mmCIF file of C-alpha atoms in Angstrom:
data_model
loop_
_atom_site.group_PDB
_atom_site.id
_atom_site.type_symbol
_atom_site.label_atom_id
_atom_site.label_comp_id
_atom_site.label_asym_id
_atom_site.label_seq_id
_atom_site.Cartn_x
_atom_site.Cartn_y
_atom_site.Cartn_z
ATOM 1 C CA UNK A 8 17.842 63.236 -1.007
ATOM 2 C CA UNK A 9 21.111 63.166 -2.977
ATOM 3 C CA UNK A 10 22.294 60.391 -5.247
ATOM 4 C CA UNK A 11 25.098 59.684 -2.800
ATOM 5 C CA UNK A 12 22.566 59.186 -0.005
ATOM 6 C CA UNK A 13 20.582 56.770 -2.187
ATOM 7 C CA UNK A 14 23.684 54.805 -3.092
ATOM 8 C CA UNK A 15 24.765 54.532 0.540
ATOM 9 C CA UNK A 16 21.438 53.119 1.682
ATOM 10 C CA UNK A 17 21.898 49.386 2.322
ATOM 11 C CA UNK A 18 19.618 47.069 0.346
ATOM 12 C CA UNK A 19 18.015 44.011 1.860
ATOM 13 C CA UNK A 20 17.575 41.603 -1.059
ATOM 14 C CA UNK A 21 17.016 38.499 1.051
ATOM 15 C CA UNK A 22 13.600 36.805 0.800
ATOM 16 C CA UNK A 23 11.452 36.898 3.906
ATOM 17 C CA UNK A 24 11.724 33.839 6.022
ATOM 18 C CA UNK A 25 8.650 31.651 5.435
ATOM 19 C CA UNK A 26 6.487 30.472 8.274
ATOM 20 C CA UNK A 27 7.578 27.062 9.579
ATOM 21 C CA UNK A 28 5.272 24.160 8.734
ATOM 22 C CA UNK A 29 2.856 23.775 11.616
ATOM 23 C CA UNK A 30 2.386 20.024 11.206
ATOM 24 C CA UNK A 31 4.487 16.895 10.898
ATOM 25 C CA UNK A 32 4.541 15.489 7.376
ATOM 26 C CA UNK A 33 4.903 11.865 8.406
ATOM 27 C CA UNK A 34 2.062 12.047 10.901
ATOM 28 C CA UNK A 35 -0.199 13.771 8.392
ATOM 29 C CA UNK A 36 0.617 11.181 5.720
ATOM 30 C CA UNK A 37 -0.118 8.353 8.132
ATOM 31 C CA UNK A 38 -3.519 9.889 8.889
ATOM 32 C CA UNK A 39 -4.249 10.222 5.165
ATOM 33 C CA UNK A 40 -3.236 6.580 4.650
ATOM 34 C CA UNK A 41 -5.757 5.496 7.281
ATOM 35 C CA UNK A 42 -8.555 7.493 5.647
ATOM 36 C CA UNK A 43 -7.800 6.003 2.207
ATOM 37 C CA UNK A 44 -7.559 2.546 3.781
ATOM 38 C CA UNK A 45 -10.941 2.912 5.368
ATOM 39 C CA UNK A 46 -12.789 4.639 2.533
ATOM 40 C CA UNK A 47 -10.886 3.946 -0.647
ATOM 41 C CA UNK A 48 -9.553 6.607 -3.029
ATOM 42 C CA UNK A 49 -12.890 7.993 -4.226
ATOM 43 C CA UNK A 50 -14.691 7.496 -0.939
ATOM 44 C CA UNK A 51 -12.164 9.728 0.839
ATOM 45 C CA UNK A 52 -13.232 13.348 0.379
ATOM 46 C CA UNK A 53 -10.908 16.312 0.802
ATOM 47 C CA UNK A 54 -12.763 17.345 4.010
ATOM 48 C CA UNK A 55 -12.271 13.767 5.322
ATOM 49 C CA UNK A 56 -8.548 14.019 4.603
ATOM 50 C CA UNK A 57 -7.914 17.507 5.932
ATOM 51 C CA UNK A 58 -9.860 16.818 9.101
ATOM 52 C CA UNK A 59 -7.930 13.617 9.796
ATOM 53 C CA UNK A 60 -4.593 15.198 8.919
ATOM 54 C CA UNK A 61 -5.314 18.315 10.987
ATOM 55 C CA UNK A 62 -4.523 20.696 8.128
ATOM 56 C CA UNK A 63 -6.387 22.885 5.638
ATOM 57 C CA UNK A 64 -6.620 22.416 1.863
ATOM 58 C CA UNK A 65 -3.873 24.939 0.956
ATOM 59 C CA UNK A 66 -1.491 23.138 3.337
ATOM 60 C CA UNK A 67 -2.399 19.774 1.833
ATOM 61 C CA UNK A 68 -1.750 21.037 -1.691
ATOM 62 C CA UNK A 69 1.503 22.745 -0.694
ATOM 63 C CA UNK A 70 2.889 19.687 1.076
ATOM 64 C CA UNK A 71 1.578 16.789 -1.010
ATOM 65 C CA UNK A 72 0.231 18.154 -4.285
ATOM 66 C CA UNK A 73 -3.268 17.065 -5.257
ATOM 67 C CA UNK A 74 -5.383 14.215 -3.884
ATOM 68 C CA UNK A 75 -3.995 11.739 -6.374
ATOM 69 C CA UNK A 76 -0.405 12.555 -5.433
ATOM 70 C CA UNK A 77 -1.296 12.249 -1.745
ATOM 71 C CA UNK A 78 -2.787 8.822 -2.360
ATOM 72 C CA UNK A 79 0.296 7.584 -4.233
ATOM 73 C CA UNK A 80 2.506 8.812 -1.379
ATOM 74 C CA UNK A 81 0.210 6.981 1.046
ATOM 75 C CA UNK A 82 0.581 3.803 -1.059
ATOM 76 C CA UNK A 83 4.397 4.086 -0.886
ATOM 77 C CA UNK A 84 4.189 4.417 2.858
ATOM 78 C CA UNK A 85 1.834 1.411 3.042
ATOM 79 C CA UNK A 86 4.170 -0.777 0.979
ATOM 80 C CA UNK A 87 7.114 0.079 3.218
ATOM 81 C CA UNK A 88 5.361 -0.308 6.565
ATOM 82 C CA UNK A 89 7.132 -2.580 9.109
ATOM 83 C CA UNK A 90 4.328 -5.158 8.976
ATOM 84 C CA UNK A 91 4.445 -5.533 5.184
ATOM 85 C CA UNK A 92 4.709 -9.234 4.352
ATOM 86 C CA UNK A 93 4.428 -9.811 0.600
ATOM 87 C CA UNK A 94 7.890 -9.017 -0.760
ATOM 88 C CA UNK A 95 9.755 -10.250 2.366
ATOM 89 C CA UNK A 96 8.009 -13.597 1.800
ATOM 90 C CA UNK A 97 10.052 -14.125 -1.352
ATOM 91 C CA UNK A 98 13.105 -14.850 0.813
ATOM 92 C CA UNK A 99 11.523 -17.976 2.314
ATOM 93 C CA UNK A 100 13.461 -21.144 1.423
ATOM 94 C CA UNK A 101 10.604 -23.051 -0.331
ATOM 95 C CA UNK A 102 7.631 -22.201 -2.499
ATOM 96 C CA UNK A 103 5.258 -23.582 0.087
ATOM 97 C CA UNK A 104 6.810 -21.398 2.794
ATOM 98 C CA UNK A 105 6.493 -18.384 0.469
ATOM 99 C CA UNK A 106 2.781 -19.106 -0.024
ATOM 100 C CA UNK A 107 2.295 -19.813 3.675
ATOM 101 C CA UNK A 108 3.944 -16.584 4.823
ATOM 102 C CA UNK A 109 1.913 -14.558 2.319
ATOM 103 C CA UNK A 110 -1.482 -16.033 3.215
ATOM 104 C CA UNK A 111 -0.978 -16.282 6.967
ATOM 105 C CA UNK A 112 0.590 -12.818 6.944
ATOM 106 C CA UNK A 113 -2.455 -11.491 5.153
ATOM 107 C CA UNK A 114 -4.832 -13.211 7.588
ATOM 108 C CA UNK A 115 -3.072 -11.545 10.503
ATOM 109 C CA UNK A 116 -2.506 -8.145 8.932
ATOM 110 C CA UNK A 117 -5.949 -7.750 7.384
ATOM 111 C CA UNK A 118 -7.620 -8.373 10.751
ATOM 112 C CA UNK A 119 -5.229 -6.288 12.864
ATOM 113 C CA UNK A 120 -7.396 -4.035 15.085
ATOM 114 C CA UNK A 121 -4.715 -1.321 15.085
ATOM 115 C CA UNK A 122 -5.689 -0.238 11.572
ATOM 116 C CA UNK A 123 -8.634 -0.534 9.145
ATOM 117 C CA UNK A 124 -9.410 -4.062 7.952
ATOM 118 C CA UNK A 125 -8.384 -5.442 4.612
ATOM 119 C CA UNK A 126 -5.700 -4.324 2.183
ATOM 120 C CA UNK A 127 -5.246 -0.741 1.030
ATOM 121 C CA UNK A 128 -4.113 -1.971 -2.384
ATOM 122 C CA UNK A 129 -7.465 -3.703 -2.830
ATOM 123 C CA UNK A 130 -9.676 -1.230 -1.006
ATOM 124 C CA UNK A 131 -8.125 1.798 -2.668
ATOM 125 C CA UNK A 132 -9.309 0.868 -6.148
ATOM 126 C CA UNK A 133 -12.838 -0.222 -5.319
ATOM 127 C CA UNK A 134 -15.574 1.655 -7.187
ATOM 128 C CA UNK A 135 -13.131 3.974 -8.974
ATOM 129 C CA UNK A 136 -14.896 5.998 -11.664
ATOM 130 C CA UNK A 137 -13.259 7.394 -14.790
ATOM 131 C CA UNK A 138 -11.950 10.348 -12.778
ATOM 132 C CA UNK A 139 -9.952 7.944 -10.622
ATOM 133 C CA UNK A 140 -8.676 5.825 -13.486
ATOM 134 C CA UNK A 141 -5.047 6.957 -13.092
ATOM 135 C CA UNK A 142 -5.098 5.827 -9.473
ATOM 136 C CA UNK A 143 -6.702 2.516 -10.437
ATOM 137 C CA UNK A 144 -4.065 2.019 -13.133
ATOM 138 C CA UNK A 145 -1.267 2.700 -10.632
ATOM 139 C CA UNK A 146 -2.690 0.118 -8.233
ATOM 140 C CA UNK A 147 -3.140 -2.438 -11.021
ATOM 141 C CA UNK A 148 0.498 -1.907 -12.045
ATOM 142 C CA UNK A 149 1.671 -2.498 -8.487
ATOM 143 C CA UNK A 150 -0.418 -5.676 -8.165
ATOM 144 C CA UNK A 151 0.929 -6.867 -11.558
ATOM 145 C CA UNK A 152 4.471 -6.308 -10.318
ATOM 146 C CA UNK A 153 3.736 -8.392 -7.245
ATOM 147 C CA UNK A 154 2.217 -11.148 -9.336
ATOM 148 C CA UNK A 155 5.234 -11.230 -11.671
ATOM 149 C CA UNK A 156 7.600 -11.366 -8.707
ATOM 150 C CA UNK A 157 5.662 -14.341 -7.338
ATOM 151 C CA UNK A 158 5.701 -16.109 -10.728
ATOM 152 C CA UNK A 159 9.462 -15.652 -10.907
ATOM 153 C CA UNK A 160 9.880 -17.069 -7.391
ATOM 154 C CA UNK A 161 7.785 -20.124 -8.215
ATOM 155 C CA UNK A 162 9.700 -20.621 -11.482
ATOM 156 C CA UNK A 163 12.921 -20.675 -9.451
ATOM 157 C CA UNK A 164 11.353 -23.199 -7.103
ATOM 158 C CA UNK A 165 10.317 -25.425 -9.999
ATOM 159 C CA UNK A 166 13.782 -25.248 -11.599
ATOM 160 C CA UNK A 167 15.332 -26.212 -8.227
ATOM 161 C CA UNK A 168 13.045 -29.242 -7.890
ATOM 162 C CA UNK A 169 11.160 -27.668 -4.993
ATOM 163 C CA UNK A 170 7.919 -27.755 -6.999
ATOM 164 C CA UNK A 171 6.742 -30.736 -9.123
ATOM 165 C CA UNK A 172 7.844 -30.841 -12.743
ATOM 166 C CA UNK A 173 4.278 -30.300 -13.928
ATOM 167 C CA UNK A 174 3.681 -27.317 -11.614
ATOM 168 C CA UNK A 175 2.343 -24.135 -13.281
ATOM 169 C CA UNK A 176 4.117 -21.131 -11.699
ATOM 170 C CA UNK A 177 1.705 -18.647 -13.254
ATOM 171 C CA UNK A 178 -1.328 -20.635 -12.166
ATOM 172 C CA UNK A 179 0.057 -21.009 -8.621
ATOM 173 C CA UNK A 180 0.855 -17.297 -8.394
ATOM 174 C CA UNK A 181 -2.624 -16.427 -9.676
ATOM 175 C CA UNK A 182 -4.124 -18.739 -7.069
ATOM 176 C CA UNK A 183 -2.191 -17.094 -4.206
ATOM 177 C CA UNK A 184 -3.056 -13.579 -5.404
ATOM 178 C CA UNK A 185 -6.742 -14.471 -5.749
ATOM 179 C CA UNK A 186 -6.877 -15.881 -2.210
ATOM 180 C CA UNK A 187 -4.908 -12.892 -0.960
ATOM 181 C CA UNK A 188 -7.440 -10.444 -2.417
ATOM 182 C CA UNK A 189 -10.321 -12.564 -1.140
ATOM 183 C CA UNK A 190 -8.917 -12.401 2.388
ATOM 184 C CA UNK A 191 -8.939 -8.619 2.129
ATOM 185 C CA UNK A 192 -12.596 -8.562 1.025
ATOM 186 C CA UNK A 193 -13.578 -11.009 3.790
ATOM 187 C CA UNK A 194 -11.800 -8.919 6.402
ATOM 188 C CA UNK A 195 -13.575 -5.770 5.206
ATOM 189 C CA UNK A 196 -16.845 -7.635 5.501
ATOM 190 C CA UNK A 197 -16.124 -8.403 9.133
ATOM 191 C CA UNK A 198 -14.301 -11.740 9.185
ATOM 192 C CA UNK A 199 -12.193 -12.164 12.302
ATOM 193 C CA UNK A 200 -8.563 -13.274 12.503
ATOM 194 C CA UNK A 201 -9.488 -16.884 13.236
ATOM 195 C CA UNK A 202 -11.802 -17.079 10.222
ATOM 196 C CA UNK A 203 -9.182 -15.574 7.925
ATOM 197 C CA UNK A 204 -6.549 -17.945 9.306
ATOM 198 C CA UNK A 205 -8.809 -20.923 8.563
ATOM 199 C CA UNK A 206 -9.402 -19.707 5.011
ATOM 200 C CA UNK A 207 -5.648 -19.321 4.509
ATOM 201 C CA UNK A 208 -4.921 -22.792 5.862
ATOM 202 C CA UNK A 209 -7.615 -24.342 3.679
ATOM 203 C CA UNK A 210 -6.139 -22.673 0.591
ATOM 204 C CA UNK A 211 -2.657 -23.888 1.487
ATOM 205 C CA UNK A 212 -3.878 -27.493 1.415
ATOM 206 C CA UNK A 213 -4.339 -27.060 -2.348
ATOM 207 C CA UNK A 214 -0.767 -25.819 -2.776
ATOM 208 C CA UNK A 215 1.952 -28.343 -3.774
ATOM 209 C CA UNK A 216 3.799 -29.138 -0.551
ATOM 210 C CA UNK A 217 7.152 -29.680 -2.233
ATOM 211 C CA UNK A 218 10.047 -29.600 0.189
ATOM 212 C CA UNK A 219 8.233 -27.621 2.892
#
């Protein structure tokens, strides 16, 4: 073959077209979220996840990274779900209404039969060993951010005269967060919606009514 023949041969430098992804990312992530919600981060094994998501391990790694990255993506999805109630509660007009929406929202959401009971933010970190410390730290940071947001909202309420002058915004926020986490544990232990609602209402009796 002559040099001219070689030079006239067209070259195909384009990369081969990859195989299309055979699964829907959002659906797979939702399935992973449900597994983590039910079993926690460490309780959810890779076989649990791949079976629920309908994919194999290489596909999981290619689409989501490792298990930790998958969990953090699931947490982001959880925080932005339509039924999320914590941050939207901050827009309520009074401190009491904020507390009420948070606790009654938790009572309803944690007992919703359409998904696992309790709160993923609480369940996800249970029994985390040293290998899951980074996940536990990420969840703690998120809960701390929620606590600080609630403190700030109650400080605003106090400054506006909605809460008594001697009210302790940090103490009130800690109280609400403690009850909130307790509702999650109770739901996981089998408490029904009515029981959780009663717990929430009992807790609200201890909250300064202010201008509710």
